Tab-separated table of C-alpha atoms in Angstrom:
chain	number	residue	atom	x	y	z
A	222	MET	CA	-0.073	0.005	-0.027
A	223	SER	CA	1.363	3.363	-1.010
A	224	LEU	CA	1.105	6.660	0.867
A	225	THR	CA	-0.119	9.634	-1.217
A	226	GLU	CA	0.659	13.161	-0.126
A	227	ASN	CA	-1.460	15.950	-1.486
A	228	ILE	CA	-0.549	19.537	-2.488
A	229	PRO	CA	-2.772	21.827	-0.367
A	230	TYR	CA	-4.178	25.173	-1.705
A	231	GLU	CA	-1.460	27.381	-0.249
A	232	ALA	CA	1.320	25.334	-1.888
A	233	LEU	CA	-0.335	25.380	-5.352
A	234	GLU	CA	1.231	27.685	-7.912
A	235	VAL	CA	-0.111	28.766	-11.281
A	236	GLY	CA	1.708	26.938	-13.903
A	237	GLN	CA	2.505	23.966	-11.708
A	238	LYS	CA	2.066	20.666	-13.606
A	239	VAL	CA	2.074	16.850	-13.077
A	240	THR	CA	1.978	14.277	-15.697
A	241	VAL	CA	0.800	10.509	-15.338
A	242	THR	CA	1.487	8.108	-18.093
A	243	ARG	CA	-0.447	4.878	-18.912
A	244	THR	CA	-0.704	2.559	-21.809
A	245	ILE	CA	-4.198	1.599	-22.758
A	246	GLU	CA	-4.654	-2.141	-22.969
A	247	GLN	CA	-7.488	-4.341	-24.182
A	248	ARG	CA	-8.093	-5.069	-20.474
A	249	ASP	CA	-8.800	-1.493	-19.730
A	250	VAL	CA	-11.336	-1.344	-22.483
A	251	LEU	CA	-13.017	-4.485	-21.254
A	252	LEU	CA	-13.133	-3.181	-17.730
A	253	PHE	CA	-14.655	0.182	-18.907
A	254	ALA	CA	-17.274	-1.828	-20.896
A	255	ALA	CA	-18.140	-3.956	-17.875
A	256	LEU	CA	-18.308	-0.891	-15.631
A	257	SER	CA	-20.325	1.439	-17.927
A	258	GLY	CA	-22.387	-1.209	-19.793
A	259	ASP	CA	-21.111	0.276	-23.117
A	260	CYS	CA	-20.368	-2.928	-25.057
A	261	ASN	CA	-20.444	-1.356	-28.581
A	262	PRO	CA	-18.328	-3.443	-31.011
A	263	LEU	CA	-16.386	-0.171	-31.981
A	264	HIS	CA	-14.442	-0.667	-28.801
A	265	LEU	CA	-14.410	-4.503	-28.616
A	266	ASP	CA	-14.612	-6.105	-32.038
A	267	PRO	CA	-11.677	-5.484	-34.548
A	268	GLU	CA	-13.699	-6.779	-37.500
A	269	PHE	CA	-16.465	-4.331	-36.830
A	270	ALA	CA	-14.176	-1.480	-36.020
A	271	ALA	CA	-12.230	-2.118	-39.325
A	272	LYS	CA	-15.346	-1.003	-41.288
A	273	THR	CA	-15.715	2.270	-39.424
A	274	LEU	CA	-14.025	5.724	-39.760
A	275	PHE	CA	-11.554	4.606	-37.171
A	276	ARG	CA	-10.406	1.386	-38.867
A	277	GLU	CA	-9.551	-0.332	-35.591
A	278	PRO	CA	-11.005	-0.568	-32.040
A	279	ILE	CA	-10.877	2.726	-30.090
A	280	ALA	CA	-11.123	3.190	-26.290
A	281	HIS	CA	-14.183	4.719	-24.894
A	282	GLY	CA	-13.723	8.443	-24.703
A	283	MET	CA	-14.615	8.589	-21.005
A	284	LEU	CA	-11.842	6.148	-20.216
A	285	SER	CA	-9.617	9.219	-20.542
A	286	GLY	CA	-11.993	11.004	-18.168
A	287	ALA	CA	-11.346	8.314	-15.645
A	288	LEU	CA	-7.627	8.811	-15.922
A	289	ILE	CA	-7.953	12.603	-15.624
A	290	SER	CA	-10.105	12.242	-12.396
A	291	ALA	CA	-7.528	9.895	-10.925
A	292	ALA	CA	-4.657	12.327	-11.682
A	293	VAL	CA	-6.647	15.117	-9.946
A	294	ALA	CA	-7.546	12.903	-7.013
A	295	CYS	CA	-4.206	11.331	-6.467
A	296	ASN	CA	-1.560	13.765	-7.831
A	297	LEU	CA	-2.522	17.405	-8.246
A	298	PRO	CA	-3.904	18.512	-5.839
A	299	GLY	CA	-4.415	14.942	-4.580
A	300	PRO	CA	-6.274	13.466	-1.611
A	301	GLY	CA	-8.811	15.789	-0.032
A	302	THR	CA	-9.692	17.568	-3.310
A	303	LEU	CA	-13.393	18.158	-3.954
A	304	TYR	CA	-14.197	17.726	-7.675
A	305	VAL	CA	-16.711	20.380	-8.668
A	306	ASP	CA	-16.717	20.462	-12.475
A	307	GLN	CA	-14.962	18.936	-15.431
A	308	THR	CA	-15.184	19.785	-19.123
A	309	MET	CA	-13.708	17.551	-21.757
A	310	THR	CA	-13.290	17.916	-25.525
A	311	PHE	CA	-12.516	14.592	-27.273
A	312	ALA	CA	-10.242	15.805	-29.968
A	313	LYS	CA	-8.829	12.549	-31.315
A	314	PRO	CA	-9.510	8.865	-30.874
A	315	VAL	CA	-7.481	6.760	-28.403
A	316	LYS	CA	-6.393	3.364	-29.899
A	317	LEU	CA	-5.594	0.170	-28.056
A	318	GLY	CA	-1.963	0.311	-27.237
A	319	ASP	CA	-1.637	3.979	-27.176
A	320	THR	CA	0.400	5.445	-24.379
A	321	LEU	CA	-1.460	8.425	-22.872
A	322	THR	CA	0.103	11.172	-20.871
A	323	VAL	CA	-2.397	13.003	-18.575
A	324	GLU	CA	-1.177	16.410	-17.806
A	325	ILE	CA	-2.699	18.435	-15.034
A	326	GLU	CA	-1.765	22.076	-14.803
A	327	VAL	CA	-2.737	24.808	-12.206
A	328	LEU	CA	-4.516	27.521	-14.328
A	329	GLU	CA	-5.990	29.815	-11.777
A	330	LYS	CA	-6.169	30.130	-7.896
A	331	LEU	CA	-9.474	31.554	-6.729
A	332	PRO	CA	-10.919	32.558	-3.376
A	333	LYS	CA	-12.328	29.855	-1.014
A	334	PHE	CA	-9.740	27.309	-1.951
A	335	ARG	CA	-11.158	27.043	-5.503
A	336	VAL	CA	-8.631	26.208	-8.183
A	337	ASN	CA	-9.037	25.691	-11.959
A	338	LEU	CA	-6.804	23.104	-13.535
A	339	ALA	CA	-6.119	22.465	-17.255
A	340	THR	CA	-6.614	18.676	-17.823
A	341	ARG	CA	-5.045	17.494	-21.083
A	342	VAL	CA	-4.299	14.046	-22.449
A	343	PHE	CA	-1.691	13.406	-25.105
A	344	ASN	CA	-0.944	10.192	-27.006
A	345	GLN	CA	2.544	8.969	-27.832
A	346	HIS	CA	2.737	11.036	-30.986
A	347	GLY	CA	2.175	14.263	-28.899
A	348	ASP	CA	-1.327	14.611	-30.270
A	349	LYS	CA	-3.794	16.202	-27.755
A	350	VAL	CA	-6.603	13.490	-27.556
A	351	VAL	CA	-8.538	15.214	-24.685
A	352	ASP	CA	-8.564	18.856	-23.616
A	353	GLY	CA	-10.497	20.379	-20.707
A	354	VAL	CA	-10.739	22.117	-17.499
A	355	ALA	CA	-11.447	20.803	-13.885
A	356	LYS	CA	-12.795	23.034	-11.199
A	357	VAL	CA	-11.909	21.806	-7.790
A	358	VAL	CA	-11.790	22.882	-4.121
A	359	ALA	CA	-8.270	22.181	-3.089
A	360	PRO	CA	-7.349	20.614	0.178
A	361	ARG	CA	-6.625	23.114	3.027
A	362	LYS	CA	-3.984	21.004	4.751
A	363	THR	CA	-1.152	18.638	3.774
A	364	VAL	CA	-2.272	15.178	4.366
A	365	GLN	CA	-0.793	11.781	3.678
A	366	VAL	CA	-3.236	9.109	2.741
A	367	GLN	CA	-2.813	5.375	2.565
A	368	GLN	CA	-4.087	4.220	-0.813
A	369	VAL	CA	-6.328	1.119	-0.430
A	370	GLU	CA	-5.009	-2.213	-1.787
A	371	LEU	CA	-7.630	-3.586	-4.144
A	372	PRO	CA	-8.707	-7.222	-4.360
A	373	PRO	CA	-7.530	-8.844	-7.671
A	374	VAL	CA	-9.718	-8.058	-10.646
A	375	THR	CA	-9.783	-10.767	-13.245
A	376	VAL	CA	-11.037	-10.451	-16.815
A	377	GLY	CA	-11.866	-13.588	-18.762
B	486	MET	CA	-25.886	-10.724	-27.100
B	487	SER	CA	-28.350	-7.913	-27.556
B	488	LEU	CA	-29.010	-5.752	-30.607
B	489	THR	CA	-28.971	-1.948	-30.037
B	490	GLU	CA	-30.783	0.305	-32.526
B	491	ASN	CA	-29.722	3.925	-32.645
B	492	ILE	CA	-31.888	7.049	-33.260
B	493	PRO	CA	-30.329	8.809	-36.340
B	494	TYR	CA	-30.183	12.620	-36.606
B	495	GLU	CA	-33.315	13.084	-38.566
B	496	ALA	CA	-35.387	11.118	-36.126
B	497	LEU	CA	-34.096	13.088	-33.044
B	498	GLU	CA	-36.504	15.742	-31.617
B	499	VAL	CA	-35.766	18.512	-29.175
B	500	GLY	CA	-37.215	17.442	-25.815
B	501	GLN	CA	-36.737	13.724	-26.592
B	502	LYS	CA	-35.460	11.846	-23.560
B	503	VAL	CA	-34.312	8.412	-22.400
B	504	THR	CA	-33.398	7.283	-18.881
B	505	VAL	CA	-31.126	4.442	-17.750
B	506	THR	CA	-31.212	3.349	-14.092
B	507	ARG	CA	-28.493	1.651	-12.284
B	508	THR	CA	-27.664	0.948	-8.638
B	509	ILE	CA	-24.087	1.719	-7.605
B	510	GLU	CA	-22.532	-1.262	-5.744
B	511	GLN	CA	-19.244	-1.740	-4.030
B	512	ARG	CA	-18.175	-3.732	-7.003
B	513	ASP	CA	-18.629	-0.691	-9.337
B	514	VAL	CA	-16.366	1.403	-7.139
B	515	LEU	CA	-13.726	-1.305	-7.027
B	516	LEU	CA	-13.791	-1.591	-10.847
B	517	PHE	CA	-13.473	2.115	-11.156
B	518	ALA	CA	-10.531	2.192	-8.726
B	519	ALA	CA	-8.826	-0.629	-10.655
B	520	LEU	CA	-9.464	1.044	-13.960
B	521	SER	CA	-8.527	4.626	-13.035
B	522	GLY	CA	-5.917	3.840	-10.415
B	523	ASP	CA	-7.724	6.094	-7.904
B	524	CYS	CA	-7.631	3.959	-4.753
B	525	ASN	CA	-8.292	6.816	-2.329
B	526	PRO	CA	-9.870	5.503	0.965
B	527	LEU	CA	-12.659	8.009	0.586
B	528	HIS	CA	-14.096	5.600	-1.957
B	529	LEU	CA	-13.019	2.254	-0.431
B	530	ASP	CA	-12.500	2.499	3.261
B	531	PRO	CA	-15.655	2.927	5.516
B	532	GLU	CA	-13.599	3.782	8.572
B	533	PHE	CA	-11.611	6.533	6.721
B	534	ALA	CA	-14.702	7.898	5.029
B	535	ALA	CA	-16.556	8.092	8.321
B	536	LYS	CA	-14.076	10.882	9.397
B	537	THR	CA	-14.726	12.983	6.282
B	538	LEU	CA	-17.343	15.506	5.364
B	539	PHE	CA	-19.181	12.621	3.519
B	540	ARG	CA	-19.437	10.280	6.582
B	541	GLU	CA	-19.457	7.159	4.375
B	542	PRO	CA	-17.717	5.950	1.234
B	543	ILE	CA	-18.709	7.818	-2.040
B	544	ALA	CA	-18.416	6.676	-5.565
B	545	HIS	CA	-15.753	8.431	-7.737
B	546	GLY	CA	-17.383	11.323	-9.462
B	547	MET	CA	-16.270	10.179	-12.886
B	548	LEU	CA	-18.134	6.853	-12.446
B	549	SER	CA	-21.292	8.917	-13.209
B	550	GLY	CA	-19.398	10.192	-16.291
B	551	ALA	CA	-18.910	6.517	-17.400
B	552	LEU	CA	-22.732	5.955	-17.018
B	553	ILE	CA	-23.547	9.198	-19.049
B	554	SER	CA	-21.131	8.198	-21.835
B	555	ALA	CA	-22.758	4.709	-22.095
B	556	ALA	CA	-26.270	6.147	-22.214
B	557	VAL	CA	-25.207	8.505	-25.028
B	558	ALA	CA	-23.455	5.587	-26.868
B	559	CYS	CA	-25.944	2.935	-26.400
B	560	ASN	CA	-29.361	4.725	-26.091
B	561	LEU	CA	-29.672	8.330	-27.211
B	562	PRO	CA	-28.532	8.698	-29.966
B	563	GLY	CA	-26.752	5.261	-29.630
B	564	PRO	CA	-24.385	3.320	-31.914
B	565	GLY	CA	-22.605	5.477	-34.525
B	566	THR	CA	-22.623	8.605	-32.304
B	567	LEU	CA	-19.443	10.528	-32.180
B	568	TYR	CA	-18.619	12.054	-28.822
B	569	VAL	CA	-17.238	15.556	-29.216
B	570	ASP	CA	-17.566	17.167	-25.807
B	571	GLN	CA	-18.876	16.643	-22.293
B	572	THR	CA	-19.335	19.051	-19.356
B	573	MET	CA	-20.166	17.726	-15.913
B	574	THR	CA	-20.842	19.508	-12.650
B	575	PHE	CA	-20.702	17.189	-9.707
B	576	ALA	CA	-23.452	18.681	-7.617
B	577	LYS	CA	-23.822	16.028	-4.834
B	578	PRO	CA	-21.973	12.971	-3.733
B	579	VAL	CA	-23.052	9.444	-4.863
B	580	LYS	CA	-23.136	6.875	-2.036
B	581	LEU	CA	-22.680	3.109	-2.382
B	582	GLY	CA	-26.160	1.678	-2.820
B	583	ASP	CA	-27.580	4.803	-4.431
B	584	THR	CA	-29.776	4.069	-7.418
B	585	LEU	CA	-28.897	6.515	-10.210
B	586	THR	CA	-31.055	7.596	-13.075
B	587	VAL	CA	-29.136	8.899	-16.067
B	588	GLU	CA	-31.312	11.232	-18.144
B	589	ILE	CA	-30.337	12.225	-21.618
B	590	GLU	CA	-32.433	14.885	-23.410
B	591	VAL	CA	-32.107	16.413	-26.825
B	592	LEU	CA	-31.438	20.066	-26.259
B	593	GLU	CA	-30.627	21.358	-29.773
B	594	LYS	CA	-30.253	20.105	-33.231
B	595	LEU	CA	-27.532	21.925	-35.179
B	596	PRO	CA	-26.203	21.814	-38.777
B	597	LYS	CA	-23.861	18.951	-39.877
B	598	PHE	CA	-25.577	16.360	-37.681
B	599	ARG	CA	-24.414	18.025	-34.481
B	600	VAL	CA	-26.717	17.607	-31.484
B	601	ASN	CA	-26.436	18.935	-27.969
B	602	LEU	CA	-27.843	16.781	-25.187
B	603	ALA	CA	-28.531	17.494	-21.609
B	604	THR	CA	-26.943	14.811	-19.462
B	605	ARG	CA	-28.227	14.725	-15.869
B	606	VAL	CA	-27.920	12.129	-13.155
B	607	PHE	CA	-30.382	11.866	-10.332
B	608	ASN	CA	-30.258	9.760	-7.109
B	609	GLN	CA	-33.250	7.799	-5.688
B	610	HIS	CA	-34.214	10.843	-3.741
B	611	GLY	CA	-34.624	12.919	-6.916
B	612	ASP	CA	-31.505	15.012	-6.140
B	613	LYS	CA	-29.531	15.984	-9.182
B	614	VAL	CA	-26.034	14.548	-8.528
B	615	VAL	CA	-24.499	15.515	-11.908
B	616	ASP	CA	-25.558	18.116	-14.443
B	617	GLY	CA	-23.949	18.720	-17.824
B	618	VAL	CA	-24.148	18.855	-21.603
B	619	ALA	CA	-22.777	16.490	-24.212
B	620	LYS	CA	-22.043	17.625	-27.764
B	621	VAL	CA	-22.119	14.885	-30.288
B	622	VAL	CA	-22.372	14.221	-34.021
B	623	ALA	CA	-25.381	12.011	-34.379
B	624	PRO	CA	-25.519	9.008	-36.661
B	625	ARG	CA	-26.826	9.722	-40.216
B	626	LYS	CA	-28.536	6.373	-40.591
B	627	THR	CA	-30.471	3.863	-38.607
B	628	VAL	CA	-28.209	0.887	-37.668
B	629	GLN	CA	-28.703	-2.142	-35.518
B	630	VAL	CA	-25.509	-3.073	-33.717
B	631	GLN	CA	-24.808	-6.348	-31.934
B	632	GLN	CA	-23.408	-5.562	-28.496
B	633	VAL	CA	-20.367	-7.620	-27.661
B	634	GLU	CA	-20.662	-10.171	-24.930
B	635	LEU	CA	-17.868	-9.570	-22.401
B	636	PRO	CA	-15.679	-12.177	-20.811
B	637	PRO	CA	-16.466	-12.621	-17.095
B	638	VAL	CA	-14.957	-9.893	-14.834
B	639	THR	CA	-14.251	-11.168	-11.275
B	640	VAL	CA	-13.417	-8.944	-8.290
B	641	GLY	CA	-11.688	-10.520	-5.289
Protein backbone atom coordinates (compact mmCIF):
# COMPACT_ATOMS: atom_id res chain seq x y z
CA MET A 1 0.00 0.00 0.00
CA SER A 2 1.39 3.36 -0.97
CA LEU A 3 1.12 6.68 0.81
CA THR A 4 -0.07 9.61 -1.27
CA GLU A 5 0.66 13.17 -0.16
CA ASN A 6 -1.47 15.98 -1.48
CA ILE A 7 -0.52 19.53 -2.44
CA PRO A 8 -2.70 21.88 -0.39
CA TYR A 9 -4.15 25.14 -1.69
CA GLU A 10 -1.43 27.39 -0.32
CA ALA A 11 1.34 25.34 -1.92
CA LEU A 12 -0.28 25.34 -5.38
CA GLU A 13 1.22 27.72 -7.94
CA VAL A 14 -0.15 28.80 -11.29
CA GLY A 15 1.74 26.88 -13.97
CA GLN A 16 2.54 23.94 -11.69
CA LYS A 17 2.10 20.63 -13.55
CA VAL A 18 2.08 16.91 -13.05
CA THR A 19 1.96 14.20 -15.68
CA VAL A 20 0.82 10.60 -15.34
CA THR A 21 1.54 8.11 -18.12
CA ARG A 22 -0.44 4.99 -18.87
CA THR A 23 -0.71 2.58 -21.79
CA ILE A 24 -4.26 1.63 -22.74
CA GLU A 25 -4.64 -2.13 -23.04
CA GLN A 26 -7.50 -4.38 -24.16
CA ARG A 27 -8.07 -5.11 -20.47
CA ASP A 28 -8.80 -1.43 -19.75
CA VAL A 29 -11.39 -1.27 -22.51
CA LEU A 30 -13.02 -4.49 -21.27
CA LEU A 31 -13.14 -3.14 -17.72
CA PHE A 32 -14.64 0.14 -18.92
CA ALA A 33 -17.25 -1.78 -20.91
CA ALA A 34 -18.10 -3.94 -17.89
CA LEU A 35 -18.33 -0.91 -15.62
CA SER A 36 -20.29 1.41 -17.90
CA GLY A 37 -22.35 -1.14 -19.82
CA ASP A 38 -21.13 0.28 -23.15
CA CYS A 39 -20.37 -2.92 -25.09
CA ASN A 40 -20.42 -1.35 -28.54
CA PRO A 41 -18.32 -3.34 -31.03
CA LEU A 42 -16.45 -0.17 -32.03
CA HIS A 43 -14.49 -0.65 -28.80
CA LEU A 44 -14.40 -4.44 -28.64
CA ASP A 45 -14.61 -6.07 -32.08
CA PRO A 46 -11.68 -5.51 -34.48
CA GLU A 47 -13.67 -6.82 -37.47
CA PHE A 48 -16.52 -4.38 -36.83
CA ALA A 49 -14.16 -1.49 -36.08
CA ALA A 50 -12.25 -2.13 -39.34
CA LYS A 51 -15.34 -1.04 -41.27
CA THR A 52 -15.69 2.26 -39.39
CA LEU A 53 -14.06 5.65 -39.78
CA PHE A 54 -11.53 4.59 -37.13
CA ARG A 55 -10.33 1.38 -38.89
CA GLU A 56 -9.51 -0.30 -35.56
CA PRO A 57 -11.00 -0.54 -32.06
CA ILE A 58 -10.85 2.68 -30.06
CA ALA A 59 -11.10 3.20 -26.32
CA HIS A 60 -14.25 4.71 -24.86
CA GLY A 61 -13.73 8.49 -24.67
CA MET A 62 -14.67 8.58 -21.01
CA LEU A 63 -11.85 6.17 -20.17
CA SER A 64 -9.62 9.24 -20.56
CA GLY A 65 -12.02 10.99 -18.18
CA ALA A 66 -11.36 8.28 -15.60
CA LEU A 67 -7.60 8.83 -15.92
CA ILE A 68 -7.99 12.61 -15.60
CA SER A 69 -10.11 12.23 -12.48
CA ALA A 70 -7.52 9.88 -10.94
CA ALA A 71 -4.67 12.30 -11.67
CA VAL A 72 -6.61 15.12 -9.97
CA ALA A 73 -7.58 12.92 -7.01
CA CYS A 74 -4.19 11.29 -6.47
CA ASN A 75 -1.57 13.72 -7.82
CA LEU A 76 -2.56 17.39 -8.27
CA PRO A 77 -3.93 18.49 -5.84
CA GLY A 78 -4.42 14.89 -4.59
CA PRO A 79 -6.27 13.48 -1.57
CA GLY A 80 -8.81 15.81 0.01
CA THR A 81 -9.70 17.55 -3.27
CA LEU A 82 -13.40 18.14 -3.95
CA TYR A 83 -14.25 17.67 -7.60
CA VAL A 84 -16.69 20.39 -8.67
CA ASP A 85 -16.72 20.45 -12.44
CA GLN A 86 -15.00 18.91 -15.45
CA THR A 87 -15.13 19.78 -19.14
CA MET A 88 -13.72 17.47 -21.78
CA THR A 89 -13.32 17.86 -25.52
CA PHE A 90 -12.57 14.57 -27.26
CA ALA A 91 -10.23 15.81 -29.97
CA LYS A 92 -8.81 12.53 -31.33
CA PRO A 93 -9.51 8.83 -30.87
CA VAL A 94 -7.48 6.72 -28.44
CA LYS A 95 -6.44 3.38 -29.91
CA LEU A 96 -5.63 0.21 -28.02
CA GLY A 97 -1.93 0.20 -27.25
CA ASP A 98 -1.69 4.01 -27.18
CA THR A 99 0.41 5.42 -24.37
CA LEU A 100 -1.44 8.35 -22.84
CA THR A 101 0.08 11.15 -20.83
CA VAL A 102 -2.39 12.96 -18.60
CA GLU A 103 -1.18 16.46 -17.81
CA ILE A 104 -2.74 18.48 -15.00
CA GLU A 105 -1.72 22.15 -14.75
CA VAL A 106 -2.78 24.81 -12.25
CA LEU A 107 -4.49 27.54 -14.31
CA GLU A 108 -5.96 29.81 -11.66
CA LYS A 109 -6.17 30.12 -7.89
CA LEU A 110 -9.48 31.60 -6.79
CA PRO A 111 -10.89 32.56 -3.38
CA LYS A 112 -12.32 29.94 -1.00
CA PHE A 113 -9.70 27.32 -1.95
CA ARG A 114 -11.11 27.04 -5.46
CA VAL A 115 -8.65 26.14 -8.18
CA ASN A 116 -9.02 25.70 -11.94
CA LEU A 117 -6.85 23.07 -13.55
CA ALA A 118 -6.11 22.40 -17.20
CA THR A 119 -6.64 18.69 -17.84
CA ARG A 120 -5.04 17.50 -21.06
CA VAL A 121 -4.35 14.05 -22.42
CA PHE A 122 -1.72 13.42 -25.10
CA ASN A 123 -0.92 10.24 -27.00
CA GLN A 124 2.56 8.91 -27.75
CA HIS A 125 2.72 11.04 -30.92
CA GLY A 126 2.18 14.23 -28.91
CA ASP A 127 -1.36 14.66 -30.27
CA LYS A 128 -3.78 16.13 -27.78
CA VAL A 129 -6.59 13.57 -27.53
CA VAL A 130 -8.57 15.26 -24.76
CA ASP A 131 -8.59 18.87 -23.62
CA GLY A 132 -10.52 20.36 -20.76
CA VAL A 133 -10.68 22.13 -17.44
CA ALA A 134 -11.38 20.81 -13.94
CA LYS A 135 -12.74 23.05 -11.21
CA VAL A 136 -11.92 21.81 -7.73
CA VAL A 137 -11.84 22.87 -4.12
CA ALA A 138 -8.25 22.18 -3.13
CA PRO A 139 -7.36 20.63 0.22
CA ARG A 140 -6.66 23.12 3.01
CA LYS A 141 -3.99 21.05 4.71
CA THR A 142 -1.21 18.69 3.78
CA VAL A 143 -2.29 15.11 4.37
CA GLN A 144 -0.72 11.76 3.69
CA VAL A 145 -3.28 9.15 2.76
CA GLN A 146 -2.82 5.40 2.56
CA GLN A 147 -4.10 4.19 -0.80
CA VAL A 148 -6.28 1.09 -0.45
CA GLU A 149 -5.00 -2.21 -1.80
CA LEU A 150 -7.61 -3.61 -4.16
CA PRO A 151 -8.72 -7.22 -4.35
CA PRO A 152 -7.59 -8.88 -7.59
CA VAL A 153 -9.70 -8.03 -10.64
CA THR A 154 -9.71 -10.80 -13.26
CA VAL A 155 -10.97 -10.47 -16.81
CA GLY A 156 -11.85 -13.65 -18.74
CA MET B 1 -25.88 -10.69 -27.12
CA SER B 2 -28.36 -7.88 -27.56
CA LEU B 3 -29.06 -5.77 -30.61
CA THR B 4 -29.00 -2.01 -30.07
CA GLU B 5 -30.75 0.29 -32.53
CA ASN B 6 -29.71 3.91 -32.71
CA ILE B 7 -31.82 7.03 -33.28
CA PRO B 8 -30.37 8.82 -36.31
CA TYR B 9 -30.13 12.61 -36.61
CA GLU B 10 -33.32 13.06 -38.61
CA ALA B 11 -35.41 11.12 -36.07
CA LEU B 12 -34.13 13.12 -33.08
CA GLU B 13 -36.49 15.75 -31.68
CA VAL B 14 -35.78 18.52 -29.20
CA GLY B 15 -37.18 17.43 -25.83
CA GLN B 16 -36.80 13.70 -26.59
CA LYS B 17 -35.48 11.84 -23.53
CA VAL B 18 -34.23 8.49 -22.39
CA THR B 19 -33.42 7.36 -18.87
CA VAL B 20 -31.20 4.52 -17.73
CA THR B 21 -31.29 3.37 -14.11
CA ARG B 22 -28.48 1.69 -12.24
CA THR B 23 -27.66 0.95 -8.61
CA ILE B 24 -24.07 1.69 -7.60
CA GLU B 25 -22.53 -1.25 -5.78
CA GLN B 26 -19.21 -1.75 -4.02
CA ARG B 27 -18.16 -3.77 -7.07
CA ASP B 28 -18.60 -0.72 -9.34
CA VAL B 29 -16.40 1.41 -7.11
CA LEU B 30 -13.75 -1.33 -6.97
CA LEU B 31 -13.80 -1.65 -10.77
CA PHE B 32 -13.52 2.12 -11.20
CA ALA B 33 -10.58 2.17 -8.76
CA ALA B 34 -8.87 -0.67 -10.64
CA LEU B 35 -9.45 0.99 -13.99
CA SER B 36 -8.51 4.56 -13.07
CA GLY B 37 -5.88 3.87 -10.41
CA ASP B 38 -7.73 6.10 -7.91
CA CYS B 39 -7.59 3.97 -4.75
CA ASN B 40 -8.28 6.78 -2.31
CA PRO B 41 -9.81 5.48 0.94
CA LEU B 42 -12.67 8.00 0.63
CA HIS B 43 -14.12 5.59 -1.93
CA LEU B 44 -13.00 2.31 -0.46
CA ASP B 45 -12.53 2.44 3.32
CA PRO B 46 -15.65 2.99 5.47
CA GLU B 47 -13.57 3.80 8.56
CA PHE B 48 -11.61 6.50 6.76
CA ALA B 49 -14.72 7.87 5.01
CA ALA B 50 -16.56 8.11 8.36
CA LYS B 51 -14.10 10.85 9.42
CA THR B 52 -14.70 12.96 6.30
CA LEU B 53 -17.36 15.47 5.32
CA PHE B 54 -19.21 12.63 3.58
CA ARG B 55 -19.44 10.29 6.61
CA GLU B 56 -19.45 7.18 4.39
CA PRO B 57 -17.70 5.97 1.22
CA ILE B 58 -18.71 7.79 -1.94
CA ALA B 59 -18.38 6.71 -5.55
CA HIS B 60 -15.78 8.39 -7.75
CA GLY B 61 -17.47 11.34 -9.50
CA MET B 62 -16.33 10.17 -12.89
CA LEU B 63 -18.16 6.86 -12.42
CA SER B 64 -21.28 8.91 -13.21
CA GLY B 65 -19.41 10.15 -16.29
CA ALA B 66 -18.96 6.54 -17.41
CA LEU B 67 -22.71 5.95 -17.07
CA ILE B 68 -23.52 9.14 -19.00
CA SER B 69 -21.18 8.18 -21.81
CA ALA B 70 -22.75 4.70 -22.02
CA ALA B 71 -26.28 6.15 -22.19
CA VAL B 72 -25.21 8.43 -25.05
CA ALA B 73 -23.37 5.62 -26.86
CA CYS B 74 -26.03 2.93 -26.40
CA ASN B 75 -29.38 4.74 -26.04
CA LEU B 76 -29.63 8.33 -27.26
CA PRO B 77 -28.52 8.67 -30.01
CA GLY B 78 -26.81 5.24 -29.64
CA PRO B 79 -24.40 3.35 -31.92
CA GLY B 80 -22.62 5.47 -34.52
CA THR B 81 -22.58 8.61 -32.34
CA LEU B 82 -19.34 10.59 -32.27
CA TYR B 83 -18.62 12.02 -28.84
CA VAL B 84 -17.27 15.56 -29.21
CA ASP B 85 -17.54 17.22 -25.82
CA GLN B 86 -18.88 16.64 -22.33
CA THR B 87 -19.32 19.00 -19.38
CA MET B 88 -20.13 17.73 -15.91
CA THR B 89 -20.89 19.51 -12.67
CA PHE B 90 -20.68 17.23 -9.65
CA ALA B 91 -23.49 18.68 -7.56
CA LYS B 92 -23.89 16.03 -4.84
CA PRO B 93 -22.01 12.93 -3.73
CA VAL B 94 -23.07 9.45 -4.87
CA LYS B 95 -23.10 6.92 -2.04
CA LEU B 96 -22.71 3.17 -2.33
CA GLY B 97 -26.16 1.65 -2.77
CA ASP B 98 -27.58 4.78 -4.43
CA THR B 99 -29.81 4.10 -7.41
CA LEU B 100 -28.90 6.53 -10.17
CA THR B 101 -31.08 7.56 -13.07
CA VAL B 102 -29.15 8.93 -16.03
CA GLU B 103 -31.35 11.18 -18.15
CA ILE B 104 -30.32 12.18 -21.65
CA GLU B 105 -32.43 14.86 -23.37
CA VAL B 106 -32.10 16.38 -26.83
CA LEU B 107 -31.48 20.11 -26.26
CA GLU B 108 -30.63 21.38 -29.74
CA LYS B 109 -30.26 20.10 -33.27
CA LEU B 110 -27.52 21.95 -35.15
CA PRO B 111 -26.24 21.77 -38.74
CA LYS B 112 -23.88 19.00 -39.87
CA PHE B 113 -25.57 16.35 -37.70
CA ARG B 114 -24.42 18.04 -34.52
CA VAL B 115 -26.67 17.64 -31.50
CA ASN B 116 -26.45 19.00 -27.96
CA LEU B 117 -27.78 16.76 -25.22
CA ALA B 118 -28.54 17.52 -21.58
CA THR B 119 -26.91 14.83 -19.46
CA ARG B 120 -28.28 14.68 -15.93
CA VAL B 121 -27.92 12.12 -13.18
CA PHE B 122 -30.39 11.88 -10.31
CA ASN B 123 -30.28 9.73 -7.18
CA GLN B 124 -33.20 7.80 -5.69
CA HIS B 125 -34.27 10.90 -3.73
CA GLY B 126 -34.64 12.93 -6.92
CA ASP B 127 -31.54 15.01 -6.16
CA LYS B 128 -29.51 15.96 -9.21
CA VAL B 129 -26.03 14.59 -8.53
CA VAL B 130 -24.50 15.48 -11.91
CA ASP B 131 -25.55 18.07 -14.47
CA GLY B 132 -23.99 18.70 -17.84
CA VAL B 133 -24.14 18.84 -21.60
CA ALA B 134 -22.81 16.45 -24.23
CA LYS B 135 -22.03 17.63 -27.74
CA VAL B 136 -22.15 14.84 -30.30
CA VAL B 137 -22.31 14.18 -34.01
CA ALA B 138 -25.41 12.02 -34.34
CA PRO B 139 -25.51 9.00 -36.65
CA ARG B 140 -26.77 9.71 -40.18
CA LYS B 141 -28.52 6.37 -40.63
CA THR B 142 -30.47 3.89 -38.59
CA VAL B 143 -28.25 0.95 -37.66
CA GLN B 144 -28.72 -2.10 -35.51
CA VAL B 145 -25.55 -3.10 -33.75
CA GLN B 146 -24.80 -6.33 -31.93
CA GLN B 147 -23.43 -5.52 -28.48
CA VAL B 148 -20.37 -7.60 -27.65
CA GLU B 149 -20.64 -10.22 -24.93
CA LEU B 150 -17.89 -9.58 -22.39
CA PRO B 151 -15.69 -12.19 -20.77
CA PRO B 152 -16.46 -12.58 -17.05
CA VAL B 153 -14.95 -9.91 -14.82
CA THR B 154 -14.26 -11.13 -11.29
CA VAL B 155 -13.43 -8.94 -8.32
CA GLY B 156 -11.73 -10.54 -5.29
